Each structure stands twice: as C-alpha cells, then as structure tokens.
Amino acid sequence: MKFIYQFSILTFLFSCAAESEKGSHRVLKMEDFREIAIASEKHFFEEVINPTGIGLAHDKLLISEAWRVPVEHPRMHLVNISNWTYDKPKGKHGQGPLEITDAELLYSPDPGTFWIYNMDRRKLAQFSIQDTSLLAIKDWKFPEPMMDLWFLEFGPNGHYLGVPKESEYKIQEFDANGNFVANYGEFETLEGRPDLTKLQISLLMRGWFEGDPKRGLYVRACLHSDLLEIFNYKTKEFFTLTGPNNSLPEFEYLESEYGGAMAFDRNVTYRYRDIALTEDYVFALYGGHGQMDYNETGIMAEQIWVFDHKGKPLYNLKLDRSIIQIVVNETTNEIYGLTTDEDPGIAVFQIPEELL
C-alpha cells in the first residue's frame, strides 16, 4: 500500500481530539519571537571519531558516537566542562551484559553516575563517572510491553514515559518494572483522509522527545512539520504549537512485514532538530534546511526558539554556526551544541542576559 499526499498541519490539528482533551493551541508567527544573535567558541577533541549526540552528566559533557563507528572504539566520551579537556571514554560495543551499541543520555539524579538509553538493544545502562572501565555498572533490558518504544525518558515516581515507534497514542507510561500504566494523547484520523490510520499518522509525526521528571514536563517536536507539543504530566494536558510553516511535505507510506515507514523527498526541509528543557524555558533547535542543503553546505540548524513552559514564544536565538543536538547548562548559563562542520566539535554559547 503506497500513497502520496500533502496537507496542512492545521488540518491535522483541528481534526484531532476536542479542545478540552488536548489542552490549548497556538499558531506561531516569526514576529512572535524577539531575535537575539549569539556567538560561540568551539572545542574539538581528536578522540571523538563521528559524534552524533551530546548530553550533560553533572559536570561532564557526554558525546556519543554514531552507530557506524568501528566496533573497537568506545561508544561515548566524557569531557570536563570546567576546562574543556578530554576526560575518558565509556561504553564497550557489544550485545552482552553491561555492553551497549548506541547511547542517549537520560536524566541522572545520582552525582556519581549517569544513565543512557541504548535504543538499538532496548535497554538502559548505568555508568560510573569516576571509574575508567568502558563497561556499565548496571543494565536493564526492557520487558515485552516496552519493546516498541522509540524514545524514552524517566517519569515521576520512578516510572518511564516513552514514544512508541508506531502507536495510536503520542506518549505511553510504564511503571518501574516495565508494566504498562497509561496512554496519553490519542491520534485522530484526518478529515478527508480516512485511509490514513492512526498508526500511519504517528509515523508522520515522528521527531524528538525530551522530559523533565522533576517538573513533570515533556515535549514532543516533529522533524518534518512545525508541530511542538508540551505535555504536563500533572494535569495530563497537551499544549500544542503549530507554525509558522503550516504545511507538511509530500510523503510516501511504505509497508512491509516489519511495519510501516514514511519516506520523504531529499529536498524536504527538516523542522525541529532537538529540544532542551530548563527550569523556566523550552529550547527548541529549529532547522529549516534539508538533507541536500546539509550535504552541500554542512548547514543544518542555526536558530533556537525559546518558549516558556506554557508555550508562549519568547526569543529566537540566531546562532553564528550550524549545530545539531543541544543541551543547556543551567549552572554555567551556557548552551552546548554539536557542530556540523567538517571537523565536528562542541560549540559553546552564552545564554543571553535577557533569559537569566
């Protein structure tokens, strides 16, 4: 089954659940943001081969390697933020106990350790910051109810919140043992397109997922559409932001025995590229460039949109270099980004005083 279709994101939004169920909605305009230009300095580490992600683990920056890096190399690196020196490698490649194949940093409450999500193996692994072993000190393989999760964050009360690869719901909750607890935010069928199932719509709306268990806030942001949703765990409500570009690109749905997938043209521009949450703000890295642009120029994203926790647009931080992936250090008031130039490193931006 294949089909190609293009429609407005507003059509998708207003065909969804009732306002009382979805919370509130706002259509963004670029004039909603106040522009602030910020400059950066770059740090390069020769130990890192092909970085694909970054995270903050207390006073260390974690840099994760791409899956295609040779298996004899570590999956992660720790960097000292205080003086921007290389600290140590972490993560032995493998499928055995305490080994990992990829890494995404999660919220880490213990100052001596950090947790990562190994998406490929569907497991969590805990590492020591102090020891020099590449191996984790503990890992936990997902039970069957959690095996379809694509993105994962720690939830309140020791629970887990995640985004499945294909689902009729936007977010799912599991308890500490991996037992299913609840679904949140059911996808609705599209007006005029009854042939698009909720599972297909979930594939169309894939992107990023970030959470803050202390504040009970979680954010979904779409890669191929201007759609960002803030989920308040306490109230179980979504605040939805669409625009400024309210169109979706043409897509093709591909179906196989392994499940469905959405295929997009190489000229399609990426929208949201990453999210970071702080005590007061939501930082959303926005692209506006496609894969062909990136292949030719090395430019992926040069602006960060800043919102408050209720979804009010505040600032558009115009960056002096292209990055993918962001983390915010609230202790040093810095934003860290993974650069997209020929020798990728870490860009360090000072948070403008207007945000402090």
Coordinates of C-alpha atoms in Angstrom, one line a residue:
M1 CA 0.0 0.0 0.0
K2 CA 1.5 3.3 -1.1
F3 CA 0.2 6.8 -1.4
I4 CA 1.5 10.4 -1.6
Y5 CA -0.3 13.3 0.0
Q6 CA 0.3 16.8 1.1
F7 CA -1.8 18.7 3.5
S8 CA -1.8 21.5 6.2
I9 CA -0.7 20.8 9.7
L10 CA -3.7 22.8 10.8
T11 CA -6.0 20.3 9.1
F12 CA -4.3 17.6 11.2
L13 CA -4.6 19.6 14.4
F14 CA -8.2 20.6 14.2
S15 CA -9.3 17.1 13.2
C16 CA -7.9 15.8 16.5
A17 CA -9.4 15.5 19.9
A18 CA -11.6 18.1 21.5
E19 CA -10.0 21.2 23.0
S20 CA -10.8 20.1 26.5
E21 CA -8.8 16.9 25.8
K22 CA -5.9 18.5 24.0
G23 CA -5.4 21.5 26.2
S24 CA -4.6 24.7 24.3
H25 CA -3.2 25.6 20.9
R26 CA -1.3 28.5 19.4
V27 CA -0.3 29.2 15.8
L28 CA 3.2 30.7 15.8
K29 CA 4.4 33.6 13.7
M30 CA 8.1 34.7 13.3
E31 CA 7.2 38.1 14.7
D32 CA 6.2 36.4 18.0
F33 CA 9.9 36.0 18.7
R34 CA 12.4 38.6 19.7
E35 CA 15.7 37.9 17.8
I36 CA 19.0 37.8 19.7
A37 CA 22.3 37.0 17.9
I38 CA 24.7 34.9 20.0
A39 CA 28.3 33.9 19.2
S40 CA 30.1 30.7 20.2
E41 CA 33.5 29.2 20.7
K42 CA 34.3 25.7 19.5
H43 CA 36.1 22.9 21.2
F44 CA 37.5 19.9 19.2
F45 CA 38.5 16.5 20.6
E46 CA 40.6 14.2 18.4
E47 CA 39.5 11.2 20.4
V48 CA 35.9 11.6 19.0
I49 CA 35.5 9.9 15.6
N50 CA 32.0 10.6 14.4
P51 CA 29.9 12.3 17.0
T52 CA 26.1 12.0 16.8
G53 CA 24.7 13.3 20.1
I54 CA 25.6 15.1 23.3
G55 CA 24.2 15.2 26.9
L56 CA 25.0 16.7 30.2
A57 CA 26.0 14.4 33.1
H58 CA 26.6 16.7 36.1
D59 CA 30.0 18.5 35.4
K60 CA 30.7 16.3 32.4
L61 CA 29.6 16.6 28.8
L62 CA 28.8 13.3 27.2
I63 CA 29.5 12.8 23.5
S64 CA 28.0 9.7 21.8
E65 CA 29.4 8.2 18.7
A66 CA 27.4 7.2 15.6
W67 CA 26.5 3.5 15.3
R68 CA 28.7 3.1 12.2
V69 CA 31.9 3.9 14.1
P70 CA 34.1 0.7 14.1
V71 CA 33.2 -1.6 17.0
E72 CA 36.7 -1.5 18.6
H73 CA 36.1 2.2 19.5
P74 CA 34.1 3.3 22.6
R75 CA 30.5 4.4 22.2
M76 CA 30.8 7.5 24.3
H77 CA 33.3 10.1 25.6
L78 CA 33.3 12.3 28.8
V79 CA 34.6 15.9 28.6
N80 CA 35.4 18.2 31.6
I81 CA 33.2 21.3 31.2
S82 CA 35.3 23.3 33.7
N83 CA 38.4 23.4 31.4
W84 CA 37.2 21.7 28.2
T85 CA 39.7 18.8 28.4
Y86 CA 39.0 15.2 27.5
D87 CA 38.2 13.0 30.5
K88 CA 37.7 9.4 29.5
P89 CA 35.9 7.0 27.1
K90 CA 32.9 5.0 28.1
G91 CA 30.8 2.3 26.6
K92 CA 32.2 -1.0 25.2
H93 CA 30.5 -2.0 22.0
G94 CA 28.6 -5.3 22.2
Q95 CA 25.4 -7.1 22.8
G96 CA 26.4 -8.8 26.1
P97 CA 25.8 -7.8 29.7
L98 CA 27.0 -4.2 30.5
E99 CA 27.8 -3.6 26.8
I100 CA 26.0 -1.1 24.5
T101 CA 25.7 -0.4 20.8
D102 CA 24.5 3.3 21.0
A103 CA 23.8 5.8 23.7
E104 CA 21.3 8.6 24.5
L105 CA 21.9 10.3 27.8
L106 CA 19.0 10.4 30.3
Y107 CA 18.2 12.4 33.4
S108 CA 20.9 11.4 36.1
P109 CA 19.9 12.2 39.7
D110 CA 23.0 10.4 41.2
P111 CA 26.0 12.7 41.1
G112 CA 28.4 9.8 40.7
T113 CA 26.7 8.0 37.8
F114 CA 24.7 8.6 34.7
W115 CA 22.1 6.6 32.7
I116 CA 21.9 6.1 29.0
Y117 CA 19.2 4.6 26.7
N118 CA 20.6 2.0 24.3
M119 CA 17.9 2.3 21.7
D120 CA 19.1 -0.5 19.4
R121 CA 19.2 -3.0 22.3
R122 CA 16.1 -1.6 24.0
K123 CA 17.8 -1.3 27.4
L124 CA 19.0 1.2 30.0
A125 CA 22.6 1.2 31.3
Q126 CA 24.1 3.0 34.2
F127 CA 27.8 4.1 34.1
S128 CA 30.1 5.4 36.8
I129 CA 31.6 8.8 36.2
Q130 CA 34.7 8.0 38.3
D131 CA 35.9 4.6 37.2
T132 CA 37.8 4.0 34.0
S133 CA 36.0 0.9 32.8
L134 CA 34.2 1.0 29.5
L135 CA 31.5 -1.3 30.8
A136 CA 28.3 -0.2 32.5
I137 CA 27.9 -1.0 36.2
K138 CA 24.3 -2.0 35.7
D139 CA 21.8 -2.5 32.9
W140 CA 18.2 -3.4 32.5
K141 CA 16.6 -4.9 29.4
F142 CA 13.1 -3.7 28.5
P143 CA 10.4 -6.3 29.2
E144 CA 8.0 -7.1 26.3
P145 CA 5.5 -4.2 27.0
M146 CA 8.2 -1.6 26.4
M147 CA 9.9 -3.2 23.3
D148 CA 8.1 -0.8 20.8
L149 CA 9.4 2.4 22.5
W150 CA 11.5 4.6 20.2
F151 CA 12.2 7.4 22.6
L152 CA 12.3 7.2 26.4
E153 CA 12.5 9.5 29.4
F154 CA 12.4 8.9 33.1
G155 CA 9.0 9.8 34.6
P156 CA 7.9 10.9 38.0
N157 CA 7.8 8.3 40.8
G158 CA 10.3 6.0 39.1
H159 CA 8.1 5.4 36.1
Y160 CA 9.0 5.7 32.4
L161 CA 7.4 7.8 29.7
G162 CA 8.1 7.0 26.1
V163 CA 7.2 7.5 22.5
P164 CA 6.5 4.2 20.6
K165 CA 7.7 3.7 17.0
E166 CA 4.1 3.1 15.8
S167 CA 1.1 3.7 18.1
E168 CA -2.3 5.3 18.2
Y169 CA -1.1 7.3 21.2
K170 CA 1.6 10.0 21.5
I171 CA 3.0 9.1 24.9
Q172 CA 2.9 5.9 26.9
E173 CA 3.7 5.4 30.6
F174 CA 5.2 2.3 32.3
D175 CA 6.0 1.5 35.9
A176 CA 9.4 0.8 37.4
N177 CA 9.0 -2.9 36.4
G178 CA 8.0 -2.2 32.8
N179 CA 4.3 -2.8 33.2
F180 CA 2.0 -0.7 31.1
V181 CA 0.3 2.2 33.0
A182 CA -1.4 4.6 30.6
N183 CA -1.7 6.1 27.2
Y184 CA -1.8 9.9 26.6
G185 CA -2.8 11.9 23.6
E186 CA -4.7 9.7 21.1
F187 CA -4.1 10.5 17.5
E188 CA -7.3 11.2 15.5
T189 CA -7.9 10.4 11.9
L190 CA -7.6 13.2 9.3
E191 CA -10.5 14.9 7.8
G192 CA -10.9 13.8 4.2
R193 CA -8.3 11.0 4.6
P194 CA -9.9 8.1 6.3
D195 CA -7.4 5.8 4.6
L196 CA -4.6 7.2 6.9
T197 CA -4.7 5.1 10.1
K198 CA -3.6 6.4 13.5
L199 CA -0.5 4.3 13.2
Q200 CA 0.4 5.9 9.9
I201 CA -0.2 9.4 11.4
S202 CA 2.1 8.5 14.3
L203 CA 4.9 7.8 11.8
L204 CA 4.2 11.1 10.0
M205 CA 4.6 13.0 13.3
R206 CA 7.8 11.4 14.5
G207 CA 10.6 13.6 15.8
W208 CA 12.1 14.3 19.2
F209 CA 11.1 13.7 22.8
E210 CA 12.5 15.3 25.9
G211 CA 11.4 15.2 29.6
D212 CA 12.0 16.7 33.0
P213 CA 10.7 14.3 35.7
K214 CA 11.3 16.9 38.5
R215 CA 8.8 19.3 36.9
G216 CA 6.6 16.8 35.2
L217 CA 7.1 18.4 31.7
Y218 CA 7.6 16.5 28.5
V219 CA 7.9 17.9 25.0
R220 CA 7.4 16.3 21.6
A221 CA 8.7 18.1 18.5
C222 CA 8.3 16.9 14.9
L223 CA 11.1 16.5 12.4
H224 CA 9.1 17.1 9.3
S225 CA 6.4 19.6 10.5
D226 CA 6.1 22.7 12.6
L227 CA 4.4 20.9 15.4
L228 CA 5.6 21.1 19.0
E229 CA 3.6 19.7 21.9
I230 CA 4.2 20.4 25.7
F231 CA 2.7 17.6 27.9
N232 CA 2.0 18.4 31.5
Y233 CA 2.1 15.2 33.4
K234 CA 0.4 16.6 36.5
T235 CA -2.7 17.8 34.5
K236 CA -2.3 15.2 31.7
E237 CA -2.9 18.0 29.2
F238 CA -1.1 18.9 25.9
F239 CA -0.3 22.5 24.8
T240 CA 0.1 22.5 21.0
L241 CA 2.2 24.9 18.9
T242 CA 2.0 24.9 15.1
G243 CA 3.6 27.1 12.5
P244 CA 4.9 29.4 11.2
N245 CA 5.0 26.9 8.3
N246 CA 1.7 25.1 8.4
S247 CA 2.2 22.8 5.5
L248 CA 3.5 19.2 5.6
P249 CA 5.8 17.9 2.9
E250 CA 4.8 15.2 0.4
F251 CA 5.3 11.7 1.8
E252 CA 5.1 8.1 0.8
Y253 CA 3.9 5.4 3.1
L254 CA 5.9 2.2 2.8
E255 CA 4.6 -1.0 4.3
S256 CA 6.5 -4.3 5.0
E257 CA 6.4 -7.3 7.3
Y258 CA 8.5 -5.3 9.7
G259 CA 6.0 -2.4 10.0
G260 CA 5.4 0.9 8.3
A261 CA 7.6 3.8 7.5
M262 CA 7.3 7.3 5.9
A263 CA 9.6 8.2 3.0
F264 CA 10.2 11.9 2.2
D265 CA 11.9 13.5 -0.7
R266 CA 15.6 14.5 -0.2
N267 CA 14.6 18.2 -0.8
V268 CA 12.3 18.2 2.1
T269 CA 13.4 20.7 4.9
Y270 CA 13.9 19.5 8.4
R271 CA 11.9 21.4 11.0
Y272 CA 12.7 20.8 14.7
R273 CA 16.1 19.2 15.3
D274 CA 16.3 18.9 19.1
I275 CA 14.8 20.1 22.4
A276 CA 16.1 21.0 25.8
L277 CA 14.2 21.8 29.0
T278 CA 15.3 24.1 31.8
E279 CA 13.7 25.5 35.0
D280 CA 12.0 28.3 33.1
Y281 CA 12.2 27.6 29.4
V282 CA 11.8 25.2 26.5
F283 CA 14.7 25.5 24.0
A284 CA 13.8 24.1 20.5
L285 CA 16.6 23.8 17.9
Y286 CA 15.0 24.6 14.5
G287 CA 16.4 23.5 11.1
G288 CA 14.8 25.0 8.0
H289 CA 17.4 23.1 5.9
G290 CA 17.1 19.8 4.0
Q291 CA 19.4 16.9 3.6
M292 CA 20.7 18.1 0.2
D293 CA 21.4 21.5 1.7
Y294 CA 23.3 19.8 4.5
N295 CA 25.3 17.6 2.1
E296 CA 26.4 20.7 0.1
T297 CA 26.9 23.3 2.8
G298 CA 27.2 21.5 6.1
I299 CA 24.4 23.7 7.5
M300 CA 21.6 22.0 9.5
A301 CA 20.2 24.4 12.1
E302 CA 21.2 28.0 13.0
Q303 CA 18.4 29.1 15.3
I304 CA 17.0 28.2 18.7
W305 CA 13.4 29.1 19.5
V306 CA 12.8 29.7 23.2
F307 CA 9.3 29.3 24.9
D308 CA 8.1 29.4 28.4
H309 CA 6.7 26.2 29.9
K310 CA 3.2 27.3 28.9
G311 CA 4.2 27.6 25.2
K312 CA 4.5 31.3 25.0
P313 CA 7.1 32.2 22.3
L314 CA 9.8 34.5 23.6
Y315 CA 13.1 34.6 21.7
N316 CA 14.8 33.4 18.5
L317 CA 18.4 32.9 19.2
K318 CA 20.3 33.3 16.0
L319 CA 23.5 31.2 16.1
D320 CA 26.8 32.0 14.4
R321 CA 27.3 28.4 13.4
S322 CA 25.3 25.3 12.4
I323 CA 24.6 22.7 15.1
I324 CA 22.7 19.5 15.7
Q325 CA 21.7 18.5 19.2
I326 CA 21.6 20.9 22.2
V327 CA 21.9 20.8 25.9
V328 CA 21.6 23.6 28.4
N329 CA 23.9 24.0 31.4
E330 CA 21.8 26.0 34.0
T331 CA 24.8 26.2 36.4
T332 CA 27.2 27.9 33.9
N333 CA 24.4 29.6 31.8
E334 CA 25.7 28.0 28.6
I335 CA 24.2 26.2 25.6
Y336 CA 26.2 23.4 24.1
G337 CA 25.7 22.2 20.5
L338 CA 27.3 19.6 18.3
T339 CA 28.7 21.4 15.3
T340 CA 28.0 20.2 11.7
D341 CA 31.3 21.4 10.0
E342 CA 34.0 19.1 8.6
D343 CA 35.6 18.7 12.0
P344 CA 32.6 18.4 14.3
G345 CA 33.1 19.6 17.9
I346 CA 31.3 21.3 20.7
A347 CA 30.0 24.9 20.2
V348 CA 29.6 26.8 23.5
F349 CA 27.1 29.7 23.5
Q350 CA 26.5 32.0 26.5
I351 CA 22.8 32.3 27.4
P352 CA 21.8 35.9 26.8
E353 CA 21.1 38.0 29.8
E354 CA 17.5 38.6 28.7
L355 CA 16.9 34.9 29.7
L356 CA 18.7 35.0 33.0

